[in-house]
Tab-separated table of C-alpha atoms in Angstrom:
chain	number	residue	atom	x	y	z
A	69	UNK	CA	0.000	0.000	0.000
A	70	UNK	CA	3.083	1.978	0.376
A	71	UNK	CA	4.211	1.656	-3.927
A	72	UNK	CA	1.227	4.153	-5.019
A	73	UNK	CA	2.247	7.505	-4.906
A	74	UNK	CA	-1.158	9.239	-6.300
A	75	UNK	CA	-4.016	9.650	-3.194
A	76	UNK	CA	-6.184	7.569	-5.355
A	77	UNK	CA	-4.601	4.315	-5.995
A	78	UNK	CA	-3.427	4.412	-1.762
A	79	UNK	CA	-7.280	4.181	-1.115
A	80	UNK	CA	-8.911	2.691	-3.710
A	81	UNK	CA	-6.214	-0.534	-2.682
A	82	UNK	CA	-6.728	0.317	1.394
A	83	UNK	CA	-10.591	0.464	1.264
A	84	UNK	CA	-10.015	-2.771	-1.390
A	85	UNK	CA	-8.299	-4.760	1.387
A	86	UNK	CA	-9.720	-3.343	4.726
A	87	UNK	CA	-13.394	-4.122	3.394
A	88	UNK	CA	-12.460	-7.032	1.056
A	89	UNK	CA	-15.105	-5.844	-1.759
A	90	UNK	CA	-14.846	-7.552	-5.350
A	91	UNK	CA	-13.763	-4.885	-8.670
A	92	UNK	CA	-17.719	-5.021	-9.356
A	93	UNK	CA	-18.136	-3.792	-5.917
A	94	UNK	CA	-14.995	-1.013	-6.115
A	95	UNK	CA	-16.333	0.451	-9.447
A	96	UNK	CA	-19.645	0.903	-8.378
A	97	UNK	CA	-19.133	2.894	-5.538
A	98	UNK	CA	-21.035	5.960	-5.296
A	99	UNK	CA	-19.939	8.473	-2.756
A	100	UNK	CA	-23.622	8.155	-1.104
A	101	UNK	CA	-22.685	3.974	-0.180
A	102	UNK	CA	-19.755	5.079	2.253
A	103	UNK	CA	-20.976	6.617	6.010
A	104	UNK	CA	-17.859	8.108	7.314
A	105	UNK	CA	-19.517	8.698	10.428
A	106	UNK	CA	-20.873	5.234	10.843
A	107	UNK	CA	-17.649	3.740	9.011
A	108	UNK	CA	-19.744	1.540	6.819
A	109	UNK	CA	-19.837	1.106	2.875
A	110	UNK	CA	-23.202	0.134	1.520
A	111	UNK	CA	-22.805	-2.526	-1.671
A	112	UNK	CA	-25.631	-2.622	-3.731
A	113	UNK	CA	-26.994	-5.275	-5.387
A	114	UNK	CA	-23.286	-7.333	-5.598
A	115	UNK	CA	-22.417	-10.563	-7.017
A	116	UNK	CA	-25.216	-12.910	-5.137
A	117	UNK	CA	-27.504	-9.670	-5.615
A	118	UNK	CA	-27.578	-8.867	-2.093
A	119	UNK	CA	-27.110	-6.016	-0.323
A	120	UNK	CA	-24.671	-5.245	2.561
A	121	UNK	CA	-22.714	-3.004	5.097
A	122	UNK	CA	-19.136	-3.395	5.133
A	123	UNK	CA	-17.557	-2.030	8.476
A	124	UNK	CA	-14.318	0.491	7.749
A	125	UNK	CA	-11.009	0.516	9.632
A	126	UNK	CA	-10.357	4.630	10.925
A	127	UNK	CA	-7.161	4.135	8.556
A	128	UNK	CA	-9.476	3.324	5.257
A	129	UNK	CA	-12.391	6.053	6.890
A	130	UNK	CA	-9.249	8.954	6.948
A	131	UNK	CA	-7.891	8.052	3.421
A	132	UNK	CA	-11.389	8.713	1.487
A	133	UNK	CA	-11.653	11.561	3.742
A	134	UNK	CA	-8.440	12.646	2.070
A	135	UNK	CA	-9.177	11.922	-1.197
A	136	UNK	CA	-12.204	12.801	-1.408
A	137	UNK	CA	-11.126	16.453	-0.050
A	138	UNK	CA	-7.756	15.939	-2.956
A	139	UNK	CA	-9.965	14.635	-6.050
A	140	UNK	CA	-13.187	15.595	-5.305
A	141	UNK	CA	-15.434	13.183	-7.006
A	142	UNK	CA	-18.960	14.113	-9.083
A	143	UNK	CA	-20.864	10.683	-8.437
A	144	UNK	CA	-18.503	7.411	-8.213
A	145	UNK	CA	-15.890	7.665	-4.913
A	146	UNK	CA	-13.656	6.406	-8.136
A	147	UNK	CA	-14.583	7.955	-10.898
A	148	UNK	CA	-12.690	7.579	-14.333
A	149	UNK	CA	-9.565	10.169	-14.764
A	150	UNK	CA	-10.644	11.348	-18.173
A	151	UNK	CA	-14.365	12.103	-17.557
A	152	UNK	CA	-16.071	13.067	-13.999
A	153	UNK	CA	-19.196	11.382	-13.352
A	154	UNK	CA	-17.665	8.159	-14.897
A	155	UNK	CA	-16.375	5.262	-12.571
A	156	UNK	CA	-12.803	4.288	-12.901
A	157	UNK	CA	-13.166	0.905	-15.092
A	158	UNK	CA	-11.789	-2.350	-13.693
A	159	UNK	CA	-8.751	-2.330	-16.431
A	160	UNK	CA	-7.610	0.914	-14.915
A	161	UNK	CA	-7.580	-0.579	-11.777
A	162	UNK	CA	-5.656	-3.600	-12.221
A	163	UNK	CA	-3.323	-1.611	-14.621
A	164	UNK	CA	-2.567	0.374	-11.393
A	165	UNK	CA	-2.755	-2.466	-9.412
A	166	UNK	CA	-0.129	-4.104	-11.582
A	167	UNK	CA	2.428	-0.759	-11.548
A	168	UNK	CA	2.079	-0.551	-7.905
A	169	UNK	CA	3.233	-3.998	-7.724
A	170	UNK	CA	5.909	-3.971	-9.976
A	171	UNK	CA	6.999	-0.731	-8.044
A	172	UNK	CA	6.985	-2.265	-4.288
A	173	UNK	CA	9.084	-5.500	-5.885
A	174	UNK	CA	6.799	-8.170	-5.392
A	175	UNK	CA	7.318	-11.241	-8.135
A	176	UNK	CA	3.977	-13.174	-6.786
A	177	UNK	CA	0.919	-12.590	-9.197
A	178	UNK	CA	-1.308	-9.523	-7.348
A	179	UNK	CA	-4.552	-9.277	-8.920
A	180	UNK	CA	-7.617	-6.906	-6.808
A	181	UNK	CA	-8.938	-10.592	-5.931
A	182	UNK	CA	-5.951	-11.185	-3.908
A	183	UNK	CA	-6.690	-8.026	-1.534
A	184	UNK	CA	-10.049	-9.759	-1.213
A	185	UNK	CA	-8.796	-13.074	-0.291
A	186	UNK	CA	-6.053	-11.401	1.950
A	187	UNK	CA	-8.814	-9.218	3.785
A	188	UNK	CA	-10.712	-13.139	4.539
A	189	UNK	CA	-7.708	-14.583	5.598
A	190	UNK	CA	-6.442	-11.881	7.771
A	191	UNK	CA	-9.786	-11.765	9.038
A	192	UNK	CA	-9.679	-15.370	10.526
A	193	UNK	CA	-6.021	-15.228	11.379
A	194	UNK	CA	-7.917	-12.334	13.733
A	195	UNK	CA	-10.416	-14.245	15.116
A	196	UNK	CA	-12.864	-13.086	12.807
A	197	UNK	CA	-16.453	-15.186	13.525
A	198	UNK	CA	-16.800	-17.245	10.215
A	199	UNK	CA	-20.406	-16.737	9.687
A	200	UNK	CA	-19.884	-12.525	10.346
A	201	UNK	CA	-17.258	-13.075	7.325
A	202	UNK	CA	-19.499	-14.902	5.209
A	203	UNK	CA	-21.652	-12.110	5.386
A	204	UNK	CA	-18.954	-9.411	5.057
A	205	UNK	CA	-17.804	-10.743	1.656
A	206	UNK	CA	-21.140	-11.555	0.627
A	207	UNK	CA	-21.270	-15.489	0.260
A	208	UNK	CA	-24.264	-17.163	-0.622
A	209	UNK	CA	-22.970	-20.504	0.972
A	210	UNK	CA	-21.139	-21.025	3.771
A	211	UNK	CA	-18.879	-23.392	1.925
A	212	UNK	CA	-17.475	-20.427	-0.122
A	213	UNK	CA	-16.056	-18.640	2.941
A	214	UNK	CA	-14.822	-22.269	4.359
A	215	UNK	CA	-12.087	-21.887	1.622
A	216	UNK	CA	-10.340	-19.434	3.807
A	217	UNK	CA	-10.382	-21.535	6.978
A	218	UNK	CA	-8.185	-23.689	4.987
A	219	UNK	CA	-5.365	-20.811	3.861
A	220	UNK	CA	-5.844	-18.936	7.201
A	221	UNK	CA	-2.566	-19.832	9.792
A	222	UNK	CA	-4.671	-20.337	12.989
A	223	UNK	CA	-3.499	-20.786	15.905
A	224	UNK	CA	-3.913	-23.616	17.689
A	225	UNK	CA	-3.551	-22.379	21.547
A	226	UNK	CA	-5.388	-19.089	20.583
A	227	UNK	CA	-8.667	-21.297	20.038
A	228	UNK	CA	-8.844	-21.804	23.465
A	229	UNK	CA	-8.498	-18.641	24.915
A	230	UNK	CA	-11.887	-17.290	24.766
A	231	UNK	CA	-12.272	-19.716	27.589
A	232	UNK	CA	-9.799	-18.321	29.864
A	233	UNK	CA	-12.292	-15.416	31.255
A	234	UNK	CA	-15.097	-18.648	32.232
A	235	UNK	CA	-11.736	-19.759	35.076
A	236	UNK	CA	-10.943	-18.056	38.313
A	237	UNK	CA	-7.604	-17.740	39.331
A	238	UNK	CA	-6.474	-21.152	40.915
A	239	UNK	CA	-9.127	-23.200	39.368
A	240	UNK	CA	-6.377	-24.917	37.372
């Protein structure tokens, strides 16, 4: 997140990763679908054709403060650079995906999937509850958001600690 030096690309990629939204979902984005003050994004009418509230990090909430105070958008919160009113189209975000990799070094393949499936892993690895992510990314089946469970590096002693607060001191 650190290779983009335009305002833009640092929080279209953020808000990408902190909400874990699909390039449908990204493009679509009208300025109206993000709460600042709540620190939700509204998706419309996404893959499944369901609607849904993402929650925000303060990090993602004070970069589209910024750039929506630097670029100020018409309609879209990423609107194409040639004509206002127009979103950004998913080629010109994965061509600035792709330069932004190239710039920070990284040989793995980075497509704006892999900020999705990052966000879902990351959000296990956290303790996430599986069915809250389901919902978060949008899945119509549970079995879709499994997938993660199986690339997430849980850990094993940290499954067990939501326990800890049930003992009293001495208990053993």
């Amino acid at each position: 997140l650190k290779a983009p030096e335009r305002i833009l690309e640092k929080v279209m990629f953020a808000l990408t990763y902190d909400t874990g939204m699909r390039i449908d979902e990204l493009t679509n984005l009208l300025i109206s679908d993000v709460d600042l003050d709540r620190g939700q994004v509204h998706v419309h009418q996404s893959k499944n054709k369901k609607n849904r509230y993402i929650t925000m990090s303060s990090h993602a909430i004070r970069g589209v403060k910024k750039h929506l105070a630097l670029n100020d958008p018409k309609d879209y919160l990423f609107e194409s650079p040639i004509r206002k009113g127009i979103p950004i189209s998913k080629t010109r975000i994965r061509s600035l995906l792709k330069d932004a990799v190239e710039k920070a070094g990284i040989k793995k393949d980075v497509c704006v999937h892999t900020l999705r499936h990052t966000y879902a892993t990351h959000q296990l690895e956290a303790g996430q509850n599986i069915m809250v992510l389901k919902e978060s990314l949008g899945h119509v089946d549970i079995r879709t958001t499994l997938i993660y469970l199986h690339i997430a590096q849980l850990d094993p002693v940290r499954k067990f600690g939501c326990m800890e607060p049930l003992y009293v001191k001495g208990d053993g």
